[in-house]
Coordinates of C-alpha atoms in Angstrom, one line a residue:
X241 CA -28.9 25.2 -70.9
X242 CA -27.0 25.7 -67.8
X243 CA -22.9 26.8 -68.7
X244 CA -19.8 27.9 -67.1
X245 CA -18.3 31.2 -68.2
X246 CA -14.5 30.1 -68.7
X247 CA -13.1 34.3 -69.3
X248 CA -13.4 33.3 -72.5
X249 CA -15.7 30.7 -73.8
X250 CA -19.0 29.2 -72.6
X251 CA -19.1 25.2 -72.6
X252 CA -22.6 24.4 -71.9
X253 CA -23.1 21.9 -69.3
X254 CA -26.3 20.5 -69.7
X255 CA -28.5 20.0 -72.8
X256 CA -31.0 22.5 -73.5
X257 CA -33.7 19.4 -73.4
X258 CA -33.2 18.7 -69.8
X259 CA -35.3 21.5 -68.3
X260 CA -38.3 20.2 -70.6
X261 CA -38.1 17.2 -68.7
X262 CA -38.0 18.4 -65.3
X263 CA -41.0 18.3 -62.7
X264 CA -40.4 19.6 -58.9
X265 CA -42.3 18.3 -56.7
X266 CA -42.6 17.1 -52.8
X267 CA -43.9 15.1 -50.5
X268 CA -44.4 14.0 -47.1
X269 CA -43.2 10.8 -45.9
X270 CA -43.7 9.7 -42.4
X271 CA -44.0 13.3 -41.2
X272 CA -41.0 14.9 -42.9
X273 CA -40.8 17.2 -46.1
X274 CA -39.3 15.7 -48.9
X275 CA -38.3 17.6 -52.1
X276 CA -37.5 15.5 -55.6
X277 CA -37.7 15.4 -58.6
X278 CA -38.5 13.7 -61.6
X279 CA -36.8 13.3 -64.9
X280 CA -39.7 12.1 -67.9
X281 CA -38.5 10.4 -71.3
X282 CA -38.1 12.3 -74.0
X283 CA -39.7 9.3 -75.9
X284 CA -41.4 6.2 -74.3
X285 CA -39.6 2.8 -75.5
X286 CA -40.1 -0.9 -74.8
X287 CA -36.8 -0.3 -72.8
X288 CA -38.0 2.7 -70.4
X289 CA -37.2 2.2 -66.8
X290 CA -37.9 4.0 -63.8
X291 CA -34.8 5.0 -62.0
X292 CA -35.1 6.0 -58.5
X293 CA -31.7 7.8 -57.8
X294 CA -30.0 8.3 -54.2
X295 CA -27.6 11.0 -54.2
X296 CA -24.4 11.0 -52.0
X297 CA -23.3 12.7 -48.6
X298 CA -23.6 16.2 -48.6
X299 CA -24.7 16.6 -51.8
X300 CA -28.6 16.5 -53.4
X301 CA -30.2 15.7 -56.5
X302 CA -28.1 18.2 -58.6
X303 CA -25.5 16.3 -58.6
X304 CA -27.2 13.6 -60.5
X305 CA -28.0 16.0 -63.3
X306 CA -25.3 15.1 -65.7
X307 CA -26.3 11.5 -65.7
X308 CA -30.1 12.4 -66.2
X309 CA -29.5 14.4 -69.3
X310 CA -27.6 11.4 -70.6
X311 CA -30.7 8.7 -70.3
X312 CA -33.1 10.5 -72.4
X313 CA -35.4 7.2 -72.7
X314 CA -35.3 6.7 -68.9
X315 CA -37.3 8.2 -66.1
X316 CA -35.8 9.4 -63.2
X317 CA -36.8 10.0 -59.8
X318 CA -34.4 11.9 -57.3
X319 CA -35.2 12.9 -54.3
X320 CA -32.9 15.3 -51.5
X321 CA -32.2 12.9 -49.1
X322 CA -33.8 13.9 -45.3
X323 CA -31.4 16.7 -44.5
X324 CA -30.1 17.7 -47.8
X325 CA -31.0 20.4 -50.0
X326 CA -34.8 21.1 -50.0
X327 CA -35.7 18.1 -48.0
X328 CA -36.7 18.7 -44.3
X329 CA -34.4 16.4 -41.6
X330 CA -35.9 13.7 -39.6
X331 CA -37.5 15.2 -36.7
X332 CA -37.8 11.4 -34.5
X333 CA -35.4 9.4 -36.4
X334 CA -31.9 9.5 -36.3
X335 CA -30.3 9.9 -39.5
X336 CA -28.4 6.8 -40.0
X337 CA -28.1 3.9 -42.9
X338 CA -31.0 2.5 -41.2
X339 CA -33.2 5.3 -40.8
X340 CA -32.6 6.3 -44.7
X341 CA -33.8 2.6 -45.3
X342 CA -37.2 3.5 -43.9
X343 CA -37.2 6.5 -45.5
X344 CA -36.6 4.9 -49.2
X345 CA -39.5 2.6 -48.2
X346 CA -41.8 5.3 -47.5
X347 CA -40.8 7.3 -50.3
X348 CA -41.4 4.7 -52.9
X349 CA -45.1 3.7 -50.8
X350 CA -46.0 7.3 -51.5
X351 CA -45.0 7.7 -55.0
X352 CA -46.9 3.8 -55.9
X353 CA -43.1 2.7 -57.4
X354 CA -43.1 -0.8 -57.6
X355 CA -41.0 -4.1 -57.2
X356 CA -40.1 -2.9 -61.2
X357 CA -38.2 0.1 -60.3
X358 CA -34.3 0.5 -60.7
X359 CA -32.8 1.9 -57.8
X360 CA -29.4 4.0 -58.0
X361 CA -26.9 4.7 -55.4
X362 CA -24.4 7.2 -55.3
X363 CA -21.5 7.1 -52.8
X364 CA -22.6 7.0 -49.2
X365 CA -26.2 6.8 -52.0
X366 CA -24.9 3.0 -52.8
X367 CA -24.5 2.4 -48.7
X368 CA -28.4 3.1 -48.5
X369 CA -29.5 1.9 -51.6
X370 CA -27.8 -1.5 -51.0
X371 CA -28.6 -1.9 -47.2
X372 CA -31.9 -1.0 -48.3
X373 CA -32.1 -4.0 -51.1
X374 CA -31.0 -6.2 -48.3
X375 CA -33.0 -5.7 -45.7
X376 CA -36.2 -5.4 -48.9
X377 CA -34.9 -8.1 -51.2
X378 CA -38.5 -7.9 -53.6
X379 CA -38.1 -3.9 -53.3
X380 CA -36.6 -2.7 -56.5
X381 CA -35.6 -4.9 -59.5
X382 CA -32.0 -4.3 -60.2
X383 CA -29.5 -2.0 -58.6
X384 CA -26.7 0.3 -59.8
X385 CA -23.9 1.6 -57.8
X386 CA -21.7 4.9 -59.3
X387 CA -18.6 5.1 -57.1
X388 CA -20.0 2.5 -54.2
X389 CA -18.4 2.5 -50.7
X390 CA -17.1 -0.8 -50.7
X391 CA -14.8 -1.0 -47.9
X392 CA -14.7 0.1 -44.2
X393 CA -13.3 3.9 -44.4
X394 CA -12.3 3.9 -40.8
X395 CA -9.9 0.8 -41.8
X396 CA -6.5 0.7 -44.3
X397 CA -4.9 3.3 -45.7
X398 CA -7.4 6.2 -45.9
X399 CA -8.5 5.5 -42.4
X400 CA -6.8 8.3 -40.8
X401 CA -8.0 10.7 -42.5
X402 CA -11.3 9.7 -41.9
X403 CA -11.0 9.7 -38.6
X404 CA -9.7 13.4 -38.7
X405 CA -13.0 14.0 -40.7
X406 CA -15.2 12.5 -37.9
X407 CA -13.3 15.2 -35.5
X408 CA -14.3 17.5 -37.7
X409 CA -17.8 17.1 -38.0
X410 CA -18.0 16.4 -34.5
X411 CA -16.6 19.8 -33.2
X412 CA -18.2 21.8 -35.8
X413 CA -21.5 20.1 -34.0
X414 CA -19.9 21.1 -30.8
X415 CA -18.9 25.1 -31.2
X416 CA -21.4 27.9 -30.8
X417 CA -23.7 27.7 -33.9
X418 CA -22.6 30.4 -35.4
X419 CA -18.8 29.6 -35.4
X420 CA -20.1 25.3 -36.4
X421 CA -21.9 26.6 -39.5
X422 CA -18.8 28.7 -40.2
X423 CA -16.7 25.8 -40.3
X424 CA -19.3 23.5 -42.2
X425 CA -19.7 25.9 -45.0
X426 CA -16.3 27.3 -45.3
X427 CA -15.9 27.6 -49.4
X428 CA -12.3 27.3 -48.1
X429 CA -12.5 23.6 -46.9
X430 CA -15.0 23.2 -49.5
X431 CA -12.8 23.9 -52.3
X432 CA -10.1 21.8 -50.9
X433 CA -12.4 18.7 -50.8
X434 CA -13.6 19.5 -54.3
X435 CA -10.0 19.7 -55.7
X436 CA -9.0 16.2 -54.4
X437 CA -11.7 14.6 -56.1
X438 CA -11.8 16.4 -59.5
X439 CA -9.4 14.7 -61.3
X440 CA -10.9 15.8 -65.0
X441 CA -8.1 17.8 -66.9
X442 CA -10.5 20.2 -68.9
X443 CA -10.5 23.2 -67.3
X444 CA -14.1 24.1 -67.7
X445 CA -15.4 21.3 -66.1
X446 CA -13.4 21.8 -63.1
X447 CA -14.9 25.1 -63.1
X448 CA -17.9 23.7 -62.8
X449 CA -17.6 20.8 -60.3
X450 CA -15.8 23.2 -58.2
X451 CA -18.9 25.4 -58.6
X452 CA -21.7 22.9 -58.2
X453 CA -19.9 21.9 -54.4
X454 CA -19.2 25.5 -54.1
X455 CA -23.2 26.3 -54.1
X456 CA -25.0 22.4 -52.8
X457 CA -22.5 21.3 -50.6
X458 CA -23.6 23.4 -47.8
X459 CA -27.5 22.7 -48.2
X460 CA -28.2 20.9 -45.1
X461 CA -30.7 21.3 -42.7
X462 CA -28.3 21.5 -39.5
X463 CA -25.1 20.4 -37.7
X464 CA -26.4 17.1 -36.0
X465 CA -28.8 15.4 -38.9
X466 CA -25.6 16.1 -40.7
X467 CA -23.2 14.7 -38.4
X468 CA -25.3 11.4 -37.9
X469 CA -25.4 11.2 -41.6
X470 CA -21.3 11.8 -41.7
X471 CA -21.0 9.2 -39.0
X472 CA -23.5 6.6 -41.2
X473 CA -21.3 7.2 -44.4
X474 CA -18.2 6.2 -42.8
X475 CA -19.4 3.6 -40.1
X476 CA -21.0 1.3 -42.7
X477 CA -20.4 -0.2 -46.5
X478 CA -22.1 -2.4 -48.9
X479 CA -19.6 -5.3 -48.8
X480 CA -21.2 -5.8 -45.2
X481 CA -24.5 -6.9 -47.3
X482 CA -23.0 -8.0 -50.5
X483 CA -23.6 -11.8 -50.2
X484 CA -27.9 -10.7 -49.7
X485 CA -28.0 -8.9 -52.7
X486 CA -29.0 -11.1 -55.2
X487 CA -30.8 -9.4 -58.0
X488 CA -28.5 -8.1 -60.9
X489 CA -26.3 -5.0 -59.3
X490 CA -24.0 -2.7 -61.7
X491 CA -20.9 -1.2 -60.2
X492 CA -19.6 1.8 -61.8
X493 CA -16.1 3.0 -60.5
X494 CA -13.7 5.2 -61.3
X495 CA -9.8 3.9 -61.8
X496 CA -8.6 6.7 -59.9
X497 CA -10.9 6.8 -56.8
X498 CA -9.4 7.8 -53.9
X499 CA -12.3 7.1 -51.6
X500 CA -14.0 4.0 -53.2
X501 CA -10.7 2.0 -54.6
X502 CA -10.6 0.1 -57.3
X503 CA -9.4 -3.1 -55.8
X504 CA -12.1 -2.6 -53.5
X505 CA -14.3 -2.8 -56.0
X506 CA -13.2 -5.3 -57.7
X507 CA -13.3 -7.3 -54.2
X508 CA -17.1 -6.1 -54.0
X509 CA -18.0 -7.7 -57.3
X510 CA -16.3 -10.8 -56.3
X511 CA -19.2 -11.1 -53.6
X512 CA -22.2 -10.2 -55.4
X513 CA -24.3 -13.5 -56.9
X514 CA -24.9 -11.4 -59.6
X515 CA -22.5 -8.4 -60.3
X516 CA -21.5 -6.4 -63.5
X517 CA -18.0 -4.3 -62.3
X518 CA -17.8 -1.4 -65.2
X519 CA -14.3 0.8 -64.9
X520 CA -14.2 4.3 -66.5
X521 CA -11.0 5.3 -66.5
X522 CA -9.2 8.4 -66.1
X523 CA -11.7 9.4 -63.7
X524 CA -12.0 9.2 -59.3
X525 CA -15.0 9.5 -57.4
X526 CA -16.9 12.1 -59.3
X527 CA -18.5 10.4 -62.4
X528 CA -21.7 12.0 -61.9
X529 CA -20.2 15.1 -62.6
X530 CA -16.7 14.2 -65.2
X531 CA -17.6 11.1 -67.0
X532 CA -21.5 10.9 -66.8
X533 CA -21.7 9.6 -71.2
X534 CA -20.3 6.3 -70.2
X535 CA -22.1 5.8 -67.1
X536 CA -25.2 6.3 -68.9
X537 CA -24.1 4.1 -71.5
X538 CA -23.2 1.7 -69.0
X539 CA -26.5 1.8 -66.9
X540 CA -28.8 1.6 -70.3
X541 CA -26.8 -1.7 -71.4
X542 CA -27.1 -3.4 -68.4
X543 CA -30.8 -2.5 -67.9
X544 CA -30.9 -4.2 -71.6
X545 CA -29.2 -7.0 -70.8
X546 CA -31.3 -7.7 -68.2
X547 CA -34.8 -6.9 -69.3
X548 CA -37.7 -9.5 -68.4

């Protein structure tokens, strides 16, 4: 049971079932180490599913974990992303929406998962996971999206800021290696990021998102797989592909979002042949981390409702 020492309490985290569940493993897919993992049922039902699980930019399967304890009767695959955490970086490919595309192909050839796997997305997770879907309609049965990227960022009114955030990554990429790394995995900036988001008010659990970016946020394999995976979160969405996804696709967003809006979102749906919009409110773009009960109750209705 992983917790978070408050000064004066412990609030565990994680149940103490999850690590029974857990099997590390890896693989090589077209010639690059991949490190995942898999999350068995705790019981097989009629309604077990195999979830294949893309985490978001800069971040790896951990931060998935709070969902995976939730769906108990699932089984979960997450892999680190090429570049991220324990996963090695493309060594010929560049590291863009397309190339992660290949990759999920790959992966899923080399594990046998079929056309009846469920495929997640989180965050920039939801650009490659739907892009993928696209471009492999028979690939994966349904989709779900936690906190999908459904607009342009370099457009409206967060596109400044994004811009500034490309001129960061670009100049960390830039600077001698030593002073780039310093500027990529300064907890400073790292903190800062991790405050916007949070938007939970229990004190424990900012504790402990703040922690979680505080140690995986900087686990990437080097300055340019990382700034070509930067550039492929920001340069590309899944409205772009909406109108080609048309298997049954679950959004989960978060009313206060400040990267993934909700009227985005609600424009995203609005495209989809076949879209269920679920808001959780209260919370932005980390409900893998604040609000991961109703997500899972959300993501094991739909897979219900939609059972052959």
């Amino acid at each position: 049971m992983e917790q978070v020492d408050t000064g004066s309490s412990r609030t565990p985290l994680f149940s103490s079932a999850l690590a029974a569940r857990t099997r590390a493993a890896s693989a090589e897919v077209d010639g690059t180490s991949i490190a995942y993992w898999v999350y068995e049922p705790v019981r097989v039902t009629p309604e077990t599913r195999t979830i294949l699980v893309v985490h978001g930019f800069r971040g790896d399967h951990h931060g998935l974990l709070r969902v995976a304890d939730q769906l108990t009767d699932m089984r979960l695959i997450m892999p680190d992303l090429p570049g991220f955490g324990g996963s090695a970086a493309f060594e010929d490919t560049e590291h863009s929406v397309a190339g992660y595309g290949r990759f999920l192909s790959g992966f899923m050839a080399t594990l046998g998962l079929g056309p009846d796997t469920v495929l997640l997305g989180h965050s920039f997770g939801s650009i490659i996971a739907s892009h993928f879907v696209a471009a492999n309609r028979d690939a994966v049965a349904e989709l779900i999206l936690v906190n999908p990227i459904a607009a342009p960022a370099l457009e409206g009114p967060k596109g400044l800021m994004t811009k500034l955030a490309v001129l960061y990554y670009e100049a960390a990429a830039r600077l001698p290696r030593r002073l780039g790394l310093a500027l990529l995995r300064s907890q400073a900036i790292v903190r800062v990021m991790s405050v916007a988001m949070a938007k939970t008010g229990d004190r424990d659990l900012r504790r402990f998102v703040h922690a979680q970016h505080s140690s995986y946020f900087s686990a990437f394999a080097d300055r340019d797989s990382l700034l070509q995976a930067f550039k492929a979160s920001v340069g590309s969405n899944v409205s772009e592909v909406a109108r080609e996804l048309t298997l049954p696709v679950l959004l989960i967003a978060g009313e206060k979002d400040e990267i993934a809006m909700l009227a985005d979102q609600h424009k995203l749906a609005a495209l989809l042949p076949d879209a269920t919009l679920e808001v959780i409110p209260g919370v932005g773009h980390l409900i893998h981390y604040e609000t991961p009960e109703p997500a899972a109750r959300y993501i094991r209705r739909f897979l219900k409702d939609h059972a052959a």
